[in-house]
Coordinates of C-alpha atoms and ligand atoms in Angstrom, one line a residue:
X1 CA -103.1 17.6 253.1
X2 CA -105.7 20.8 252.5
X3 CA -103.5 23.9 252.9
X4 CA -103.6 26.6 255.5
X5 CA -103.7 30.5 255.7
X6 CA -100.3 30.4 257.4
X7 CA -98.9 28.4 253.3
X8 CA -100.7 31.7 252.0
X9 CA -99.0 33.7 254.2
X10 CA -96.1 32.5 252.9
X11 CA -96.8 32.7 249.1
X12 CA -97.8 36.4 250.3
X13 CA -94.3 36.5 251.3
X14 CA -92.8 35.2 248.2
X15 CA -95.3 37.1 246.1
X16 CA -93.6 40.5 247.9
X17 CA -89.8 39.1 247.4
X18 CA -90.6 38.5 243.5
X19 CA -92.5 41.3 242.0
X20 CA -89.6 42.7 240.1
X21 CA -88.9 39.0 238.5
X22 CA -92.5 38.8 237.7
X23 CA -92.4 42.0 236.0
X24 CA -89.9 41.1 234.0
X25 CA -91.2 38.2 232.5
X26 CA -94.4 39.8 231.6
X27 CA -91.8 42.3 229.5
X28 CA -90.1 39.0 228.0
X29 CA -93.9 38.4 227.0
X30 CA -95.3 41.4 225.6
X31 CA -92.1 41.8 223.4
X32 CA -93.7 39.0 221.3
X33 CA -95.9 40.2 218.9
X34 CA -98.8 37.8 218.9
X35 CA -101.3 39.7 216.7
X36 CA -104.2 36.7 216.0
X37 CA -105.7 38.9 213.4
X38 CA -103.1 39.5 210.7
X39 CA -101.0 36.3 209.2
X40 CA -97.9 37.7 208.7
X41 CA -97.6 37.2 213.0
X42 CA -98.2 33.7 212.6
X43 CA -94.4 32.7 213.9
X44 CA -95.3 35.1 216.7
X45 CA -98.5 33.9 218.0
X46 CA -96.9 30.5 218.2
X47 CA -94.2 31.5 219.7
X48 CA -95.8 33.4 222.4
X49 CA -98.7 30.0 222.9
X50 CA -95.1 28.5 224.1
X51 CA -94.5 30.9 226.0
X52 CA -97.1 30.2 227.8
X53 CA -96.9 26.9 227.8
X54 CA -93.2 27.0 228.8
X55 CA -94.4 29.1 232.0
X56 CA -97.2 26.6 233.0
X57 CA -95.1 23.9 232.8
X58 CA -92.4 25.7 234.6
X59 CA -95.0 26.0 237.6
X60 CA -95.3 22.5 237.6
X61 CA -98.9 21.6 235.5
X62 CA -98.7 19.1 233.3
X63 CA -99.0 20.8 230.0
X64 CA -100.6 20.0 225.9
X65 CA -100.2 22.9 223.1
X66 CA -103.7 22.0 221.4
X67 CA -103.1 23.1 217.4
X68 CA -106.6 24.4 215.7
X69 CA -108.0 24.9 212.4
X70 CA -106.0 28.9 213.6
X71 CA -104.3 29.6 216.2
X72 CA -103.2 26.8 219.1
X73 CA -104.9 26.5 222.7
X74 CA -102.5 26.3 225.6
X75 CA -103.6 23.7 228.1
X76 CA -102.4 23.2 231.8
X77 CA -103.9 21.0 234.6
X78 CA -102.8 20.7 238.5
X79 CA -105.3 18.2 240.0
X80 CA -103.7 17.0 243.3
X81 CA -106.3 18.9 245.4
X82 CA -108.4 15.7 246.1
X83 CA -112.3 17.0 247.5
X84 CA -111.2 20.9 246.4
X85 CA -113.1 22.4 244.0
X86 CA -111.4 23.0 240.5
X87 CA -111.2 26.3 239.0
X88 CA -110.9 27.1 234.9
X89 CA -108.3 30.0 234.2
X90 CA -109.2 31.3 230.9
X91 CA -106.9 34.2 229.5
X92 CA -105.7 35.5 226.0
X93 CA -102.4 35.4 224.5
X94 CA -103.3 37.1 221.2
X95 CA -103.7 40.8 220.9
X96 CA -104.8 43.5 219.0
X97 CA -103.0 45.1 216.1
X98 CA -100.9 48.0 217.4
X99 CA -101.7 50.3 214.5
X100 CA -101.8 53.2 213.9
X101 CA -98.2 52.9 215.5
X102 CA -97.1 56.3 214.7
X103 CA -99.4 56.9 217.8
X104 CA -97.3 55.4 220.0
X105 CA -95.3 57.1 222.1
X106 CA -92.5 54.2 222.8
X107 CA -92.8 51.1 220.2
X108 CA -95.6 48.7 221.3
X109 CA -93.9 45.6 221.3
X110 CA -90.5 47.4 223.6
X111 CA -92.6 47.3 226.9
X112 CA -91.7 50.5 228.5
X113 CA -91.8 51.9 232.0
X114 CA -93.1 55.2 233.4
X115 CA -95.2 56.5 235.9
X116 CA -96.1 53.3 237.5
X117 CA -97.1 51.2 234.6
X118 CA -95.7 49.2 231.9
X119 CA -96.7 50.5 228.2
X120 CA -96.7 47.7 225.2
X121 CA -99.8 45.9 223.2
X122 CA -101.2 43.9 225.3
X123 CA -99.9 45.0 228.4
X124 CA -103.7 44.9 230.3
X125 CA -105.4 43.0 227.6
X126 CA -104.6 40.4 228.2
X127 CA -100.9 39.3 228.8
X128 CA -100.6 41.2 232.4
X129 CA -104.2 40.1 233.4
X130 CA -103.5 36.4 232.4
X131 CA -100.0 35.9 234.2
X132 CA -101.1 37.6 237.6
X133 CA -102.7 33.8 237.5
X134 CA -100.1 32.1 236.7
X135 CA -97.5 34.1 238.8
X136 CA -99.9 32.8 242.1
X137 CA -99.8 29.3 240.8
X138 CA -96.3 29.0 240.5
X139 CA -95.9 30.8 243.6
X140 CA -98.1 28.4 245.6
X141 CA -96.4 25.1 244.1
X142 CA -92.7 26.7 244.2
X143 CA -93.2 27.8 248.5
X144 CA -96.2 25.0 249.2
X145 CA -95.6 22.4 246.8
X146 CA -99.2 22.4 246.5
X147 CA -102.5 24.4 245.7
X148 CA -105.3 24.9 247.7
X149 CA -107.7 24.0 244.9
X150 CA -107.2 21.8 241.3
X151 CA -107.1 23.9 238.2
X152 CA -106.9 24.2 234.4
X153 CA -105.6 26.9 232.8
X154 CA -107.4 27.1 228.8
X155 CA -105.2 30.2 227.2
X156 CA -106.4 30.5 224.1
X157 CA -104.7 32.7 220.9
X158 CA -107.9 33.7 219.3
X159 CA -109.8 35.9 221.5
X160 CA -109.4 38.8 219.9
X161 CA -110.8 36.9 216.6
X162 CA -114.1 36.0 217.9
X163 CA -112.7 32.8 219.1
X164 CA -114.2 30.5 216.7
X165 CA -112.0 27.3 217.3
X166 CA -112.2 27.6 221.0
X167 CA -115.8 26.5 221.2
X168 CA -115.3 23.4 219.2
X169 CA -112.2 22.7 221.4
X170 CA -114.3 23.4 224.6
X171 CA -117.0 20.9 223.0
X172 CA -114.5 17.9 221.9
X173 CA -112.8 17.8 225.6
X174 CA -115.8 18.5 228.2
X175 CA -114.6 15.6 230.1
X176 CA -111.5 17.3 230.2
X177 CA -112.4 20.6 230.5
X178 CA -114.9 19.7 233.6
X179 CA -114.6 22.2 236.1
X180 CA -117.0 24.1 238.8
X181 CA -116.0 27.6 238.6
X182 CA -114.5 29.4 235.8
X183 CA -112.0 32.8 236.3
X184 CA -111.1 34.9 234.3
X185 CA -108.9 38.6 234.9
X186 CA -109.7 40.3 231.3
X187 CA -111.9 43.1 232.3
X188 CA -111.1 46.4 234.7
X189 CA -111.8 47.9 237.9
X190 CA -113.9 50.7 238.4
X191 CA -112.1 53.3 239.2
X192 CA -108.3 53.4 240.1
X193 CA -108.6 52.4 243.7
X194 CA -112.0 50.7 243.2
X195 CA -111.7 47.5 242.8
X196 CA -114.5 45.5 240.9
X197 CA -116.1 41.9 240.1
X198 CA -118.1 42.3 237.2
X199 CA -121.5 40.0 236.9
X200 CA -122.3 40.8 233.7
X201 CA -120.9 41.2 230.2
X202 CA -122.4 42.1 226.6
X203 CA -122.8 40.3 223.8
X204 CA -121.5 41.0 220.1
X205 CA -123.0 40.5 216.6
X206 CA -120.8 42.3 213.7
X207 CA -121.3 42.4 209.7
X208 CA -120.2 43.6 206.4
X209 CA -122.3 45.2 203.9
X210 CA -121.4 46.3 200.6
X211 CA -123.1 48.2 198.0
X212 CA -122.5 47.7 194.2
X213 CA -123.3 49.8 191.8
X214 CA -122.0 50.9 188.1
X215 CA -119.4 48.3 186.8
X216 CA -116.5 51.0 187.4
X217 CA -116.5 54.2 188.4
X218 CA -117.7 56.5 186.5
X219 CA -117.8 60.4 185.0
X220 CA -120.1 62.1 187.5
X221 CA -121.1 64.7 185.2
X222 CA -121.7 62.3 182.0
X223 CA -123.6 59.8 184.4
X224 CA -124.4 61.6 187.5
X225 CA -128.1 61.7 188.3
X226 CA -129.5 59.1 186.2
X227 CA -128.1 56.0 188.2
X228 CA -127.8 55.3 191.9
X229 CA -124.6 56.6 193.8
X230 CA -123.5 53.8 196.0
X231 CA -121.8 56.1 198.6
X232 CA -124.8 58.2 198.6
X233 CA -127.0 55.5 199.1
X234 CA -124.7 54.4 201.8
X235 CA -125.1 57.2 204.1
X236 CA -128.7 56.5 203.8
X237 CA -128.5 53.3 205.3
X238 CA -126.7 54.3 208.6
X239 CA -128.3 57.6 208.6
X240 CA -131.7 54.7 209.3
X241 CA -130.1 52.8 211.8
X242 CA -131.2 55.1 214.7
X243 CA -133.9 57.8 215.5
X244 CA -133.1 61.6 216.5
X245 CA -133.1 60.1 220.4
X246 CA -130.6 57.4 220.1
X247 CA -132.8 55.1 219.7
X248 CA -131.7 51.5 217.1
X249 CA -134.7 51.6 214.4
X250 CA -134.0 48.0 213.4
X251 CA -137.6 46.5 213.7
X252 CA -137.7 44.3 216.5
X253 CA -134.3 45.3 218.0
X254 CA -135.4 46.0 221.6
X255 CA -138.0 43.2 221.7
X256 CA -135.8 40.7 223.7
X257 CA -134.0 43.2 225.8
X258 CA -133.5 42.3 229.6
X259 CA -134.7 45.4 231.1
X260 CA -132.8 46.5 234.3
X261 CA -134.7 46.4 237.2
X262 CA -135.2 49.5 239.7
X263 CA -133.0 47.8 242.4
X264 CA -130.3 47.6 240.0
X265 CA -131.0 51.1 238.4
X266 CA -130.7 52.4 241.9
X267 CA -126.8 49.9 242.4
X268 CA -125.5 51.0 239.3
X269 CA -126.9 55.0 240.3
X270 CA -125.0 54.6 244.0
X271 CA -121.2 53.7 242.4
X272 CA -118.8 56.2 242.8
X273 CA -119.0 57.3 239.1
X274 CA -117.2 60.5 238.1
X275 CA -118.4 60.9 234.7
X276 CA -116.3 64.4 233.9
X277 CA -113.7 62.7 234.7
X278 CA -114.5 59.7 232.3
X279 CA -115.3 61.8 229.2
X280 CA -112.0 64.0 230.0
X281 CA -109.9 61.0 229.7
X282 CA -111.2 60.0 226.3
X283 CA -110.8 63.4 225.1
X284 CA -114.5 64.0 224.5
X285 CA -116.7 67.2 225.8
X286 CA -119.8 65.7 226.7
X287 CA -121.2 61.8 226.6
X288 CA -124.1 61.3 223.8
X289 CA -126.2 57.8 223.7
X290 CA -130.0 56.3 224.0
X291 CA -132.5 59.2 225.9
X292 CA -133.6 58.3 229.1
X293 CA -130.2 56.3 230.3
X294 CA -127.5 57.2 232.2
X295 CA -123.8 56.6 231.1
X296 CA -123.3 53.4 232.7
X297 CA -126.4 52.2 231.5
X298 CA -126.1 52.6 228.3
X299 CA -122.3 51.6 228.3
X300 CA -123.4 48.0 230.5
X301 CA -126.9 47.4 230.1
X302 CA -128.2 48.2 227.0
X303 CA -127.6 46.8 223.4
X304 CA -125.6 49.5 220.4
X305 CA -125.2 50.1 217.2
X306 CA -122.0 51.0 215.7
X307 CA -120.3 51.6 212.3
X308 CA -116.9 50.4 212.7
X309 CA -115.6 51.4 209.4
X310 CA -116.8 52.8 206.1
X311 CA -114.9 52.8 202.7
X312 CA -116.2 53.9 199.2
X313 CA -115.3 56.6 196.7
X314 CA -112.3 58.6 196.0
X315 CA -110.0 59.3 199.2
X316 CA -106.6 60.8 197.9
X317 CA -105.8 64.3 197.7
X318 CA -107.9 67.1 195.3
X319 CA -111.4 66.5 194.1
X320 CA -112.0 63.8 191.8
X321 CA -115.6 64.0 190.2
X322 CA -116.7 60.5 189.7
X323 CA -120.1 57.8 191.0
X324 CA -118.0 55.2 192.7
X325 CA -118.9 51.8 191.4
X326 CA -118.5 50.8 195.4
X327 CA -119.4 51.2 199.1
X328 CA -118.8 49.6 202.0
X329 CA -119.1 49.5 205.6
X330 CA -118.4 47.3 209.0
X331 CA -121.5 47.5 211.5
X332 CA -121.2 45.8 215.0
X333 CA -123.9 45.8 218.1
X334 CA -123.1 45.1 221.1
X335 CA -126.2 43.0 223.4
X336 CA -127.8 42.1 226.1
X337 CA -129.0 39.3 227.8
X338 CA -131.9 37.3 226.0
X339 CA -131.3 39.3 222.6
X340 CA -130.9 37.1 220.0
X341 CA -128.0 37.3 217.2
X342 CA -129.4 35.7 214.5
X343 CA -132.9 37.3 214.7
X344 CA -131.1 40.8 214.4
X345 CA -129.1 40.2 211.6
X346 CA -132.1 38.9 210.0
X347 CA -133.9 41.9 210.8
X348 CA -131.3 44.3 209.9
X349 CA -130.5 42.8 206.5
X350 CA -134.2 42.9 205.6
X351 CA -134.4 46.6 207.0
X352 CA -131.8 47.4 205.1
X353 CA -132.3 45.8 201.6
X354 CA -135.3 47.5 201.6
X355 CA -133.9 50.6 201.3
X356 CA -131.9 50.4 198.5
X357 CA -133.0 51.8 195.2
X358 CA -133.0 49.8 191.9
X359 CA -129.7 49.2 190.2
X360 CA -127.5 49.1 193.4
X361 CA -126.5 45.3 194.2
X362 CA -126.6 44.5 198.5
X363 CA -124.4 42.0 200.2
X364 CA -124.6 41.0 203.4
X365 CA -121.6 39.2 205.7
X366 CA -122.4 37.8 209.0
X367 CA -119.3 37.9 211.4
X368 CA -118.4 36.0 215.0
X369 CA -121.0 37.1 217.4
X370 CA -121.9 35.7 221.3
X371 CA -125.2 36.7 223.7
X372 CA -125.0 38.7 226.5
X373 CA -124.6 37.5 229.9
X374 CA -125.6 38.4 234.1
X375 CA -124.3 36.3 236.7
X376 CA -125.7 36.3 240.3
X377 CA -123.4 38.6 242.4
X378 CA -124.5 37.0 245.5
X379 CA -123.6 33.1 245.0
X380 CA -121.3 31.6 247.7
X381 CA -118.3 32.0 244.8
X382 CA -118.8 35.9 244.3
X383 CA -118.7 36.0 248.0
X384 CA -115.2 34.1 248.1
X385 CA -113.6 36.3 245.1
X386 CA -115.0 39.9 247.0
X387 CA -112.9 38.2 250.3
X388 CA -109.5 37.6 248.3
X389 CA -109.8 41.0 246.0
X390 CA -110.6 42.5 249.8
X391 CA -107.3 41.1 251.0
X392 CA -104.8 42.5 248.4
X393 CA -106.8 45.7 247.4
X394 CA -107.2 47.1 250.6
X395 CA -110.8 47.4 250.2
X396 CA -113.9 45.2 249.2
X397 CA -114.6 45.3 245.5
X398 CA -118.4 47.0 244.2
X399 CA -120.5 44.8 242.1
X400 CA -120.6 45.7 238.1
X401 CA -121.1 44.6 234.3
X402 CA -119.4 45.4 231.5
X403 CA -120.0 46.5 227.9
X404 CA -117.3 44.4 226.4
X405 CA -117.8 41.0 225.4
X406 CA -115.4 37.8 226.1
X407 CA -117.2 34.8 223.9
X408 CA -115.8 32.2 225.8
X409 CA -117.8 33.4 229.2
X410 CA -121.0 32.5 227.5
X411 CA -119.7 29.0 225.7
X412 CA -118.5 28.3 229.8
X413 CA -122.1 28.6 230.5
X414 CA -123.7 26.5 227.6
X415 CA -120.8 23.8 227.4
X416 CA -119.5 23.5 230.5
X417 CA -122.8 25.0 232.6
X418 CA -120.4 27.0 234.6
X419 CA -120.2 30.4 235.7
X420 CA -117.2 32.8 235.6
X421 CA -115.6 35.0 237.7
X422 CA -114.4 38.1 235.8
X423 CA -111.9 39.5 237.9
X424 CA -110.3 42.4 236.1
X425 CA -106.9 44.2 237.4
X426 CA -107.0 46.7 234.3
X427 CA -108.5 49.9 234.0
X428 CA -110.9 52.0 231.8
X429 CA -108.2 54.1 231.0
X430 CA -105.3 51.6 230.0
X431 CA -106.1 52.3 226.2
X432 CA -106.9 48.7 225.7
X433 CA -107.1 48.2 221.5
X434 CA -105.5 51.8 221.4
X435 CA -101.9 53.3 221.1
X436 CA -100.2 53.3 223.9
X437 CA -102.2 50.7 225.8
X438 CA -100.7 50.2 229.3
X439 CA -101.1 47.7 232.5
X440 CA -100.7 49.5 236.2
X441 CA -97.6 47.7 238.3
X442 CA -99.8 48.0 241.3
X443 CA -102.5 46.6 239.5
X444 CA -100.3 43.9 238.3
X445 CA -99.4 43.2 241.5
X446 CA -102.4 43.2 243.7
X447 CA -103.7 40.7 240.9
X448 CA -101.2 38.3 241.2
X449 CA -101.9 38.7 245.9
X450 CA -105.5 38.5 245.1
X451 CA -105.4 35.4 242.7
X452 CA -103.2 33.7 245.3
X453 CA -106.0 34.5 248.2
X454 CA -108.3 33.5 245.5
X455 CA -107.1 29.8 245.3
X456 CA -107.3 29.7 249.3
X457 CA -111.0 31.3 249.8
X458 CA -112.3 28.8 247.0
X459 CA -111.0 25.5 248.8
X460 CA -113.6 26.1 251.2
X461 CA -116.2 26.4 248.9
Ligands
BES1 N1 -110.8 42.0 227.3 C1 -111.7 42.4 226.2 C2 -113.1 42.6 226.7 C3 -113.4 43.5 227.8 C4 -112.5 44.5 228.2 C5 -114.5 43.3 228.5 C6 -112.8 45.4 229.2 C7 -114.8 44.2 229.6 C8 -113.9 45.2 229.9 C9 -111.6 41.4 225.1 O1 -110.2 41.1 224.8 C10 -112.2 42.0 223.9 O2 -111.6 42.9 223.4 N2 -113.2 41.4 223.4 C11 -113.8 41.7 222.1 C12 -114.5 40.5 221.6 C13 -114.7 40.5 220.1 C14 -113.5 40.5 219.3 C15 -115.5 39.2 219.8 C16 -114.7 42.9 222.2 O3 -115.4 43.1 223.2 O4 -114.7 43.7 221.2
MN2 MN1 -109.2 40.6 226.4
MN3 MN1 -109.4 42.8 223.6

């Protein structure tokens, strides 16, 4: 039998009776420390894939821990809504590394509460997101016995790795995996009390270089000027990589580049931006990027160049006069739509071999990379999402992208030829891959609401 408003109603009812036991399972949660980068959590991102699975289950899905080549996919299907549409629920169990942990102000994996939000690694990306979904599942099956629409939950422990062994999973079960709608709650809202459905994401493309020089460091004074100083020649490189505007000098770079159109120049210039208040929270005096773009531009809609990290030379305490035999550094860019990953590594390595002088040795590491991404904000799906956010926010939700990137959206979209919701309950501001990263309880609460509403609006669909 399809299900009613008054069964939401209901689950609404539950939802508001059960808030504290949902929020103390989300603790249970982020005590595990499920860091996908770093081997010696191994044990721990396993045991927080069964945690997972042990909660999807619990719901009432039918449940399959899917072991990878690295870390295992959590799989959980309900499909008893015969004629409703079926929705993929993608989250991340992994998270970042907490270091530097002398930051922290209460130990990242002992979730801690004050002033309305719950502070551990992982709290808003993406443990607290992700369960808001499973929460309104379990709700709906505990008080309904049923859901409003089929779905399939694909929680995944690699996210923060690039997710390399999710798209060969995603290709080996599209049968499966078949589904008409994706969602996924791993992004933010605007502003706190602006609530936000974001069309569009960037891409990623990251590398390594390294600079080799003398065999071993050596005597700067004995050697110094007469062979070529890796470090030096270092600073050289990134020193090229953009003009005195902002501007990426890799040839090529820009050539793909979606360009915003006016109407959306003149969306993105009509949200209720408060930029001061933006650059006071991260503790910076004034914003700085590519002339002749505003902030959110730049930060949405327009593809970067970062160095992530940089090593080389002497580092300890007191001078030390030597040529290091060494240098090294971590570069990512973030893109947009239609730029191509492969082209702009090719690009850059050329650009940058060039400009090395004789006698320093250049490698060059491709890392994990995905394309940028727009979605149309108007389809009948967006439309149903804005209704249920409505509901439990109090007000409708403004259109926006983001700059962070979530492969999986764009393998959704090749694979699967689905689009995704990106619903995020976070915010700017929860010091997501930072100390002291943190997840709003009201946040974490209208989420779970609004994904129960969710499941109702889509039936109709
Ligand atoms: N949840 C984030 C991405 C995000 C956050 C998008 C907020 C938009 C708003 C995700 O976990 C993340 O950190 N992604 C990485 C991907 C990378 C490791 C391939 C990123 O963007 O750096
Ligand atoms: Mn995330
Ligand atoms: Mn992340």
């Amino acid at each position: 039998m399809p299900t009613t408003l008054a069964d939401f109603q209901r689950v609404e009812e539950y939802l508001h009776a059960h808030q504290q036991d949902f929020i103390e399972k989300l603790k249970t949660f982020l005590r595990i420390e499920s860091v996908s980068a770093d081997s010696k959590f191994i044990p721990e991102v396993k045991r927080a894939a069964e945690f997972v699975e042990q909660e999807l289950a619990s719901a009432g899905l039918e449940t399959t821990i899917y072991e990878t080549a690295g870390h295992p996919i959590v799989y959980g299907s309900w499909l008893k809504a015969e004629g409703a549409p079926t929705v993929m629920v993608y989250g991340h169990y992994d998270v970042q590394p907490a270091d530097p942990y002398h930051l922290w102000k209460t130990p990242p994996f002992e979730p801690d509460i004050r002033d309305g939000h719950i502070y551990a690694r992982g709290a808003t990306d993406d443990k607290g997101q992700m369960l808001t979904h499973v929460n309104s599942a379990a709700s709906w099956l505990k008080v309904v016995g049923e859901l409003p629409v089929n779905v399939k939950f694909v929680i995944e422990g690699e996210e923060e790795v690039g997710s390399d062994n999710l798209e060969k999973f995603l290709n080996e079960h599209q049968e499966m995996l078949k589904s008409d709608i994706a969602v996924v709650s791993d992004t933010s809202q605007f502003a706190p009390g602006v609530p936000a459905i974001t069309y569009g994401l960037r891409g990623i493309t990251a590398c390594e270089i390294k600079l080799t020089g003398p065999a071993q460091d050596l005597h700067s004074g004995l050697f110094g000027g007469s062979v070529a100083n890796p470090v030096n020649v270092l600073a050289k490189l990134i020193a090229s990589l953009h003009d005195a505007d902002g501007h990426v000098q890799i040839p090529g770079f820009y050539e793909d580049v979606l360009p915003l159109s006016e109407e959306e120049r003149t969306q993105l210039g009509d949200l209720p931006f408060d930029e001061a208040a933006l650059f006071d929270a991260l503790g910076v005096s004034a914003g700085y990027g590519e002339s002749g773009f505003s902030t959110l531009e730049r930060r949405w809609a327009r593809p970067t160049c970062d160095v992530n990290g940089i090593w080389g030379g002497y580092q300890g305490e007191g001078p030390k006069t030597i040529i290091p035999s060494e240098a090294g550094a971590k570069i990512s860019f973030r893109l947009v739509p239609n730029q191509n990953a492969e082209k702009i590594n090719a690009s850059l390595k050329t650009f940058l071999q060039n400009q090395c002088p004789p006698g320093i040795k250049f490698s060059y590491q491709q890392f994990h990379g995905c394309g940028g991404l727009v979605f149309d904000p108007n389809s009948g799906w967006m439309k149903s999402a804005s209704a249920a956010i409505e509901h439990a926010f109090g007000v409708a939700p403004v259109f926006i992208r983001e700059g962070g990137s979530i492969p999986v959206v764009s393998t959704f979209k090749e694979v699967l030829g689905i689009d995704t919701l990106l619903l995020g309950w976070g915010q700017t501001t929860d010091n997501l891959h930072s100390p002291n990263e943190r997840f709003s309880l009201e946040g974490y609460r209208q989420g779970t609401l609004a994904s129960a509403r969710l499941w109702h609006e889509l039936a109709s669909l």
